[in-house]
mmCIF file of C-alpha atoms and ligand atoms in Angstrom:
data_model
loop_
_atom_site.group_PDB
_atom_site.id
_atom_site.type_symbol
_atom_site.label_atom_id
_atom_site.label_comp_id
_atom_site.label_asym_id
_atom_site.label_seq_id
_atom_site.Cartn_x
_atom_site.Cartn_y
_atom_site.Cartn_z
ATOM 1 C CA UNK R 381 -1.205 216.998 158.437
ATOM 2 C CA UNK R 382 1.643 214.314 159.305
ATOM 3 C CA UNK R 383 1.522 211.040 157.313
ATOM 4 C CA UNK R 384 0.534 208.109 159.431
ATOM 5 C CA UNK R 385 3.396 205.680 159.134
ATOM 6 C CA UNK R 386 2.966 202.305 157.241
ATOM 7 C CA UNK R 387 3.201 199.187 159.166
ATOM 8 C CA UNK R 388 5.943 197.312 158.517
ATOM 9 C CA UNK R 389 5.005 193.690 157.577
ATOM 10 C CA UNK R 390 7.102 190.973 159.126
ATOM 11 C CA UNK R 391 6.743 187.196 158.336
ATOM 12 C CA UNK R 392 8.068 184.496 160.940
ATOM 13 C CA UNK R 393 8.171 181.329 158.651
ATOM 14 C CA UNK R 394 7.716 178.289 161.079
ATOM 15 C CA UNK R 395 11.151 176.690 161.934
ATOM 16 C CA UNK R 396 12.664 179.002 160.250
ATOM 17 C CA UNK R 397 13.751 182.641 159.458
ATOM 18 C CA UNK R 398 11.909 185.833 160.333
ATOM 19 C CA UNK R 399 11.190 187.895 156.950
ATOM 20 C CA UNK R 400 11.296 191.428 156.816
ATOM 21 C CA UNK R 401 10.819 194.084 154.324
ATOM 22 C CA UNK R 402 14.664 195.843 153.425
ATOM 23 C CA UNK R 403 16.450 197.539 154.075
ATOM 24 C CA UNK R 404 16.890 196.168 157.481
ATOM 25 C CA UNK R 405 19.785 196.819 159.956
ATOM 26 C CA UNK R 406 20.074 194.240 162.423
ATOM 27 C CA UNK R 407 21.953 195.709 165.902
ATOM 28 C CA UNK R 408 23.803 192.645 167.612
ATOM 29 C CA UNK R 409 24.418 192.370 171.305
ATOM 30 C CA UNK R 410 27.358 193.351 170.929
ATOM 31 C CA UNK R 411 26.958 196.443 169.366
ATOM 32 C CA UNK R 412 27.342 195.194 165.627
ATOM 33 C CA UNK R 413 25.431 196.701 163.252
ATOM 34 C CA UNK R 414 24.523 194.327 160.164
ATOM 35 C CA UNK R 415 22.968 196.042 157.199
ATOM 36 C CA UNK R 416 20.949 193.663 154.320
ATOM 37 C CA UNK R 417 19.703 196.416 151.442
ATOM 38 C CA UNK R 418 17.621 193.501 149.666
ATOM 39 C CA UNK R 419 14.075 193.448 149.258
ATOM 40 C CA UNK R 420 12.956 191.091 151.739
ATOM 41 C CA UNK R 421 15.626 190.109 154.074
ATOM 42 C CA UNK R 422 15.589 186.668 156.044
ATOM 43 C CA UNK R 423 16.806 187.323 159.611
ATOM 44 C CA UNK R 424 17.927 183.890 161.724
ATOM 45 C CA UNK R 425 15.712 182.761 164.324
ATOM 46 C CA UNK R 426 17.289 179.266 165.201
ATOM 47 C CA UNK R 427 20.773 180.926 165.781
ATOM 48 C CA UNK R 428 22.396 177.897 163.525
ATOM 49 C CA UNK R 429 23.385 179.961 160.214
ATOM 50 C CA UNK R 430 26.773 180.927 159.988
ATOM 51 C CA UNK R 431 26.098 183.829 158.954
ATOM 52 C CA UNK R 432 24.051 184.958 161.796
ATOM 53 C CA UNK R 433 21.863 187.244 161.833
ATOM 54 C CA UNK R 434 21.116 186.462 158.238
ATOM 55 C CA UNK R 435 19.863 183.188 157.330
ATOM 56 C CA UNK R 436 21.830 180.879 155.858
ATOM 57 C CA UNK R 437 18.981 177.831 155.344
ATOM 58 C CA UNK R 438 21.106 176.109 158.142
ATOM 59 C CA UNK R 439 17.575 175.818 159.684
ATOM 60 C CA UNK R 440 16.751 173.025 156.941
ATOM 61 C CA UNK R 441 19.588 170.677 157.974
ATOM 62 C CA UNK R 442 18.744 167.877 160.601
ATOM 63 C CA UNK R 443 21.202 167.665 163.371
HETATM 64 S S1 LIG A 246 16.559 180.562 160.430
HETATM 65 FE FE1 LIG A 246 17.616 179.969 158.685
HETATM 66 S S2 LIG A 246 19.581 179.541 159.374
HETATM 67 FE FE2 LIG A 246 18.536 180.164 161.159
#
């Protein structure tokens, strides 16, 4: 009998990054693929981090 899968859990922190249990690849728009092997990996919702699509806590900065 087949294993039901285990839900992933995914936490969108308010204003800020969307965390995910790793490893996570991320594909871009463009076709990039970016890999993040840690344990809980922080991917950018506000599109400000620089290094996009991993958050950089550029959310916490006031513009
Ligand atoms: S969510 Fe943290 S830099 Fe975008």
């Amino acid at each position: 009998m087949p294993t039901p899968r285990e839900a992933r859990v995914v936490t969108v922190v308010p204003g800020g990054p969307v965390l995910v249990e790793g490893p996570v690849e991320v594909r871009l728009d463009d076709g990039t693929v970016v890999r993040s092997d840690r344990f809980v990996v922080a991917v950018c919702a506000c599109r400000r981090s620089k290094r996009y699509p991993l958050c950089d806590t550029s959310h916490r900065k006031r513009r």
